[in-house]
PDB file of C-alpha atoms in Angstrom:
ATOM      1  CA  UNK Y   1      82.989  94.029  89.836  1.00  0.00           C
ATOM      2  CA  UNK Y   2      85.377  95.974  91.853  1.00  0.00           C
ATOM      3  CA  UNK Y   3      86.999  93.104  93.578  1.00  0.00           C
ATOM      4  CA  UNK Y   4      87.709  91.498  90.123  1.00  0.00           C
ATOM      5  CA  UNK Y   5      88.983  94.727  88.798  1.00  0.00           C
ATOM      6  CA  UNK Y   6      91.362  95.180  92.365  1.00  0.00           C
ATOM      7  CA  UNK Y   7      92.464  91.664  91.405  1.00  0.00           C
ATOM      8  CA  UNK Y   8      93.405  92.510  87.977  1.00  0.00           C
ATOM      9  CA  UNK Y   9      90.452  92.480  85.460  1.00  0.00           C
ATOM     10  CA  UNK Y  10      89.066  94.792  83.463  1.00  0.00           C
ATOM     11  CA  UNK Y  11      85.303  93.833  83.625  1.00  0.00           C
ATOM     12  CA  UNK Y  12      83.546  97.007  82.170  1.00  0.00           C
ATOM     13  CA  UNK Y  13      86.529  99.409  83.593  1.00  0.00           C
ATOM     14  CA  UNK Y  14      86.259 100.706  80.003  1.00  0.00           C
ATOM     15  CA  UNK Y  15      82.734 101.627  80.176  1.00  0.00           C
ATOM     16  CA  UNK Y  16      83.166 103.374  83.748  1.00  0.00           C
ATOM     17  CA  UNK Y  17      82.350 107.106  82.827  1.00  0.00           C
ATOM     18  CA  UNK Y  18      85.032 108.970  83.305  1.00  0.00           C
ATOM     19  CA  UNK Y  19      86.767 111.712  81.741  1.00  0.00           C
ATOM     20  CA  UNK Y  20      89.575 110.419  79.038  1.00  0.00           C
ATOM     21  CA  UNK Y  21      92.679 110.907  81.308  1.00  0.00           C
ATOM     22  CA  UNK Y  22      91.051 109.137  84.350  1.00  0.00           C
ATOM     23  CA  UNK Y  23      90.166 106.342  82.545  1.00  0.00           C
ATOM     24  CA  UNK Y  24      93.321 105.794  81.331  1.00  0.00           C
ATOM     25  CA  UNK Y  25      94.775 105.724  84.484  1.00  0.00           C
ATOM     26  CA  UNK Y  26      92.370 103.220  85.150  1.00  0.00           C
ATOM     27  CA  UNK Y  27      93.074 100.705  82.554  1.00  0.00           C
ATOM     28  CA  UNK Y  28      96.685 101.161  83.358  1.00  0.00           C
ATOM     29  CA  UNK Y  29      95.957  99.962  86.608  1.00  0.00           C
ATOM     30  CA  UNK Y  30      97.078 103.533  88.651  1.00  0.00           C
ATOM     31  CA  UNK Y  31      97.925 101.965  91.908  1.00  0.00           C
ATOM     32  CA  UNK Y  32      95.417 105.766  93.284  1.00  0.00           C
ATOM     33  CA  UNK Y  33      92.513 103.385  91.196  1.00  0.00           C
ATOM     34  CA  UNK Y  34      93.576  99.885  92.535  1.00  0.00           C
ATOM     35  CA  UNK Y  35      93.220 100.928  96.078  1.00  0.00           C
ATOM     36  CA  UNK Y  36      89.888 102.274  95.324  1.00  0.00           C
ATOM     37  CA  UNK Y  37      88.961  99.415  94.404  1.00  0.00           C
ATOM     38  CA  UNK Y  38      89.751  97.499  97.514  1.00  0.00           C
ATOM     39  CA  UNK Y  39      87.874 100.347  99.476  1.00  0.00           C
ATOM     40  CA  UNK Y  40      85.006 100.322  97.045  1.00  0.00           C
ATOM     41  CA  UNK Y  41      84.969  96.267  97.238  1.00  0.00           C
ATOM     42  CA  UNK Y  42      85.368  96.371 100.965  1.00  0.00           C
ATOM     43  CA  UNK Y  43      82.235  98.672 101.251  1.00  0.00           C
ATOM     44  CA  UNK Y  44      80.158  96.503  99.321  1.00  0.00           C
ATOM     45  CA  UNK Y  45      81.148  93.623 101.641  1.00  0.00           C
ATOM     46  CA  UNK Y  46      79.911  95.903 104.465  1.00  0.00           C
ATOM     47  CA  UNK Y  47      76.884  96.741 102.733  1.00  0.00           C
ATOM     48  CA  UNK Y  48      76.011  93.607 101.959  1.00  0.00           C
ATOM     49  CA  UNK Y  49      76.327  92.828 105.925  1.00  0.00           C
ATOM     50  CA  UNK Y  50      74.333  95.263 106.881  1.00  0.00           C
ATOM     51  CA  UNK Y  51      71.402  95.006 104.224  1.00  0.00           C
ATOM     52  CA  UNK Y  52      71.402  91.715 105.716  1.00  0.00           C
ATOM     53  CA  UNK Y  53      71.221  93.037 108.927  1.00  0.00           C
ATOM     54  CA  UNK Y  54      67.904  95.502 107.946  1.00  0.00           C
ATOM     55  CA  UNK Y  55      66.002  91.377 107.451  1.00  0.00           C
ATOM     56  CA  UNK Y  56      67.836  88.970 109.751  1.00  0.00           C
ATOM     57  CA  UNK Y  57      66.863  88.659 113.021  1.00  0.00           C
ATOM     58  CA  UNK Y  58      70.691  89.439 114.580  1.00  0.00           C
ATOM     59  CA  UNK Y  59      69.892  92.880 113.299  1.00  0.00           C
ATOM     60  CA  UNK Y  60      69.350  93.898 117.031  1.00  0.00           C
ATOM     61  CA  UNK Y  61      73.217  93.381 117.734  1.00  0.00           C
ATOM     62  CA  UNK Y  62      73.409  96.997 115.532  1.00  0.00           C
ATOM     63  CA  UNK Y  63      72.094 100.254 116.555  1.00  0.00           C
ATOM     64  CA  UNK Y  64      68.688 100.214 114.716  1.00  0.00           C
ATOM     65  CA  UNK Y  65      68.835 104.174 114.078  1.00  0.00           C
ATOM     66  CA  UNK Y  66      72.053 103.744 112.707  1.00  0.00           C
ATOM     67  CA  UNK Y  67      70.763 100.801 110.313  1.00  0.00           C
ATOM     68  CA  UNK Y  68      67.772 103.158 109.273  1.00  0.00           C
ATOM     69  CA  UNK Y  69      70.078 105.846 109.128  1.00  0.00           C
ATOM     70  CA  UNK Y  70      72.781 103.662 106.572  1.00  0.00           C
ATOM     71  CA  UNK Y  71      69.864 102.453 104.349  1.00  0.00           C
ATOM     72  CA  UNK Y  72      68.091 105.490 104.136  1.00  0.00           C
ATOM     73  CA  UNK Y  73      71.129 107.449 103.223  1.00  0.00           C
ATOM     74  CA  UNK Y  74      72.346 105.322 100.651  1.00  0.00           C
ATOM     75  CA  UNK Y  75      69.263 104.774  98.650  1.00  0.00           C
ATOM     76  CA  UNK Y  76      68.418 108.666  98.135  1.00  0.00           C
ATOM     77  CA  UNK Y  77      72.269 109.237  97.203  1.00  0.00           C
ATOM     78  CA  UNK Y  78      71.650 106.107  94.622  1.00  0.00           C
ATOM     79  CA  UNK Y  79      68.199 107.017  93.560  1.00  0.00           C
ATOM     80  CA  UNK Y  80      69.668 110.797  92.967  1.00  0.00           C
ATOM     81  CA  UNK Y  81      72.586 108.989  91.095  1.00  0.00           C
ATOM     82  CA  UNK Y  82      70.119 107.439  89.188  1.00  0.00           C
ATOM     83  CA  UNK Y  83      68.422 110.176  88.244  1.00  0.00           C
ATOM     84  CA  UNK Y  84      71.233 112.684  87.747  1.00  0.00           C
ATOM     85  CA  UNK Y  85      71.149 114.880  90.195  1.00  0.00           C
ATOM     86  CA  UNK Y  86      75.059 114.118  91.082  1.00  0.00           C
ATOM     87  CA  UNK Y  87      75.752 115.106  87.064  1.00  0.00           C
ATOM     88  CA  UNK Y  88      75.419 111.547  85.620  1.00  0.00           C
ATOM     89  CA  UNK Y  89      72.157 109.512  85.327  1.00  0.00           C
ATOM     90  CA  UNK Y  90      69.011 109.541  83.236  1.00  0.00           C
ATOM     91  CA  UNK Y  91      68.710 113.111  82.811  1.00  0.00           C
ATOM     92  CA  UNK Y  92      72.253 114.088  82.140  1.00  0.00           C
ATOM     93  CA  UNK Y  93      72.631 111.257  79.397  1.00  0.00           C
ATOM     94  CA  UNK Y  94      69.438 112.149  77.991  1.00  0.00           C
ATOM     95  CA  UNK Y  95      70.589 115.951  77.820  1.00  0.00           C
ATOM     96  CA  UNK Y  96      73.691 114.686  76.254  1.00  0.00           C
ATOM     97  CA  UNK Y  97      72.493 112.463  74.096  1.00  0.00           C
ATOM     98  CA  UNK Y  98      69.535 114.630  72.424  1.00  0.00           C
ATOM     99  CA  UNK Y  99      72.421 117.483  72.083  1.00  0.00           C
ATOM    100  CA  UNK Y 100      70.577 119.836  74.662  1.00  0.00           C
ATOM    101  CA  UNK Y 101      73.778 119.444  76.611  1.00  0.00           C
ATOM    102  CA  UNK Y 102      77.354 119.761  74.035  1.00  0.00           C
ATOM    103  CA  UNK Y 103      79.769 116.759  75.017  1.00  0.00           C
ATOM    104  CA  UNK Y 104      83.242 117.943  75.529  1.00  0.00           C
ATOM    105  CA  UNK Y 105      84.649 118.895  71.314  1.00  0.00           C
ATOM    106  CA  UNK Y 106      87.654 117.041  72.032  1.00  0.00           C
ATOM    107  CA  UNK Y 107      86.176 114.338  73.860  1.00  0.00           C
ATOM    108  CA  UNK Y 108      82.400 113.651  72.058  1.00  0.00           C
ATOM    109  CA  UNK Y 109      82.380 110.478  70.320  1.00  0.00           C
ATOM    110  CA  UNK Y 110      83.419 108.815  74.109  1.00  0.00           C
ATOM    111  CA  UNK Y 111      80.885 110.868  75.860  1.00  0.00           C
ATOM    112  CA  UNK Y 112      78.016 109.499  73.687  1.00  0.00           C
ATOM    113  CA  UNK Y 113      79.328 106.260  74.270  1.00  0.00           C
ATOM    114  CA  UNK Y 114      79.645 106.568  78.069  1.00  0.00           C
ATOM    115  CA  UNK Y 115      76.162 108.279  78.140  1.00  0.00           C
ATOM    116  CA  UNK Y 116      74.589 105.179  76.600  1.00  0.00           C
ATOM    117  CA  UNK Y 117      76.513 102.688  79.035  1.00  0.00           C
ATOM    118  CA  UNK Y 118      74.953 105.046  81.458  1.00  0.00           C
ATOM    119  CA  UNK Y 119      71.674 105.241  80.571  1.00  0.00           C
ATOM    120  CA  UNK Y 120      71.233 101.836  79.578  1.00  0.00           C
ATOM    121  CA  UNK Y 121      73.566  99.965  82.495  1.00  0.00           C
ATOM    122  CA  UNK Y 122      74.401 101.819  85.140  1.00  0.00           C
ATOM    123  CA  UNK Y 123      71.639 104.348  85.905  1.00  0.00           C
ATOM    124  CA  UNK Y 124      68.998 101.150  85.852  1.00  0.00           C
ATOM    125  CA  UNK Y 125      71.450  99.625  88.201  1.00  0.00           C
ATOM    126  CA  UNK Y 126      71.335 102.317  91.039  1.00  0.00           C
ATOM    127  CA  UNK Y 127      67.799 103.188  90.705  1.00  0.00           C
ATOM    128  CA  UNK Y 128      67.790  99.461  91.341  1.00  0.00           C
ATOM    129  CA  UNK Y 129      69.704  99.482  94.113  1.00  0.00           C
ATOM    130  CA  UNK Y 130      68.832 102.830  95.522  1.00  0.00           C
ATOM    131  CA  UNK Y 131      65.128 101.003  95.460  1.00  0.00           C
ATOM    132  CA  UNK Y 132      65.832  98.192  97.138  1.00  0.00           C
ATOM    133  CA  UNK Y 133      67.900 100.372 100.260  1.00  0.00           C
ATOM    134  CA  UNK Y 134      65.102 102.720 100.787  1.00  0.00           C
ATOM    135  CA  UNK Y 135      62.507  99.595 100.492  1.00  0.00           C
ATOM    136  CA  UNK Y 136      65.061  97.727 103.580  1.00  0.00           C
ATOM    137  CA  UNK Y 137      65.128 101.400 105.729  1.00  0.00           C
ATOM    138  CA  UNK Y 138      61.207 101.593 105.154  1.00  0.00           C
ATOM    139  CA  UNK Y 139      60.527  98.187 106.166  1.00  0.00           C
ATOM    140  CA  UNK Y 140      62.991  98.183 109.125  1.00  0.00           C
ATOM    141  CA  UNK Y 141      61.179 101.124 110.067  1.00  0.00           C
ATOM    142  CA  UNK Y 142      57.930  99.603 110.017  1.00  0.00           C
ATOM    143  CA  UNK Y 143      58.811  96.580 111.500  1.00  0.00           C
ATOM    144  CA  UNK Y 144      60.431  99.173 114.509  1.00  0.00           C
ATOM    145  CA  UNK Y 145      56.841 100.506 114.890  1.00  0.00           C
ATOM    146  CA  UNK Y 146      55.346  97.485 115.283  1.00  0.00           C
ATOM    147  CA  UNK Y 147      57.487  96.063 117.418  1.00  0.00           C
ATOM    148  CA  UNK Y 148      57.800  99.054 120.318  1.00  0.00           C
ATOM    149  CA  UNK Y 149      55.863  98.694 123.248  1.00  0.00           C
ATOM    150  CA  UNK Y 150      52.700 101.096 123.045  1.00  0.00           C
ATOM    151  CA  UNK Y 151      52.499 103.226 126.246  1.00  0.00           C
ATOM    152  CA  UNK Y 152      48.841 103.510 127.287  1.00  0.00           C
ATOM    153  CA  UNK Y 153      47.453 107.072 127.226  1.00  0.00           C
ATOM    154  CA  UNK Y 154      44.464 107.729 130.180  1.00  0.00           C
ATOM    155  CA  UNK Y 155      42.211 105.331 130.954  1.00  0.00           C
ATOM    156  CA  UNK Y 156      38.932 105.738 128.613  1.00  0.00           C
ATOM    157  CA  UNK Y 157      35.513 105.213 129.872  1.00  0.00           C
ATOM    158  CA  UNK Y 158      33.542 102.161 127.785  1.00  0.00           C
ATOM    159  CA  UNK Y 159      31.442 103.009 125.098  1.00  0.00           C
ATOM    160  CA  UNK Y 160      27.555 103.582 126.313  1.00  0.00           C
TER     161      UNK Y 160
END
């Protein structure tokens, strides 16, 4: 989605939840927002290489701390996304939504709006993905376990 919008689209740039003057830079295509999206678009393209990485058997060309490192990281900051400890996510929109948490006077009708995109789009989508890095960093982890050479402890007598 980021690529397409760096190339010129608008696919669900309207829906991205920010405040009003932000997001109008956005749709005007702020050349700040554009390059973000080349950055952001260039990271997934990195992610995606090295989520590959966690499963393919060329994984051992990367540092295999710094995969479990990279995997880990990124699915507790996209679970807590998710969730809303970083200010958006299911518990903020619900706050928002149930009125235990005023929107902005001047700015209310949009933050409902945004709040249900949220909750209903893009909160799903990083507990998702937040899911499916930490499952990757646990497994590569495993795998790493089963895979190191156990070093024998003392010799035990048999069993009488």
């Amino acid at each position: 989605m980021k690529l397409a919008q760096a190339l010129g689209a608008n696919a669900l740039a309207d829906k991205d939840p920010l405040p009003p003057e932000l997001r109008e830079r956005l749709l005007a295509r702020d050349p700040m927002f554009v390059a973000s999206h080349w950055v952001l678009a260039t990271a997934a393209v990195v992610g995606v290489v090295v989520a590959l990485a966690t499963l393919r058997p060329w994984q051992a060309a990367l540092p295999r701390r710094l995969l479990l490192v990279v995997a880990w990281t990124l699915g507790v900051f996209m679970i807590s996304r998710s969730v809303g400890l970083l200010g958006f996510g299911f518990v903020g929109d619900t706050l928002l939504l149930t009125g235990v948490r005023p929107p902005p006077a001047e700015h209310a009708a949009l933050a409902r709006e945004l709040a249900w995109w949220d909750l209903l789009l893009w909160s799903p989508f990083f507990l998702l993905w937040g899911a499916s890095w930490t499952a990757a960093g646990w497994r590569l982890g495993r795998r790493r376990a089963a895979t190191e050479p156990r070093v024998p402890g003392p010799a035990q007598p048999p069993p009488i």
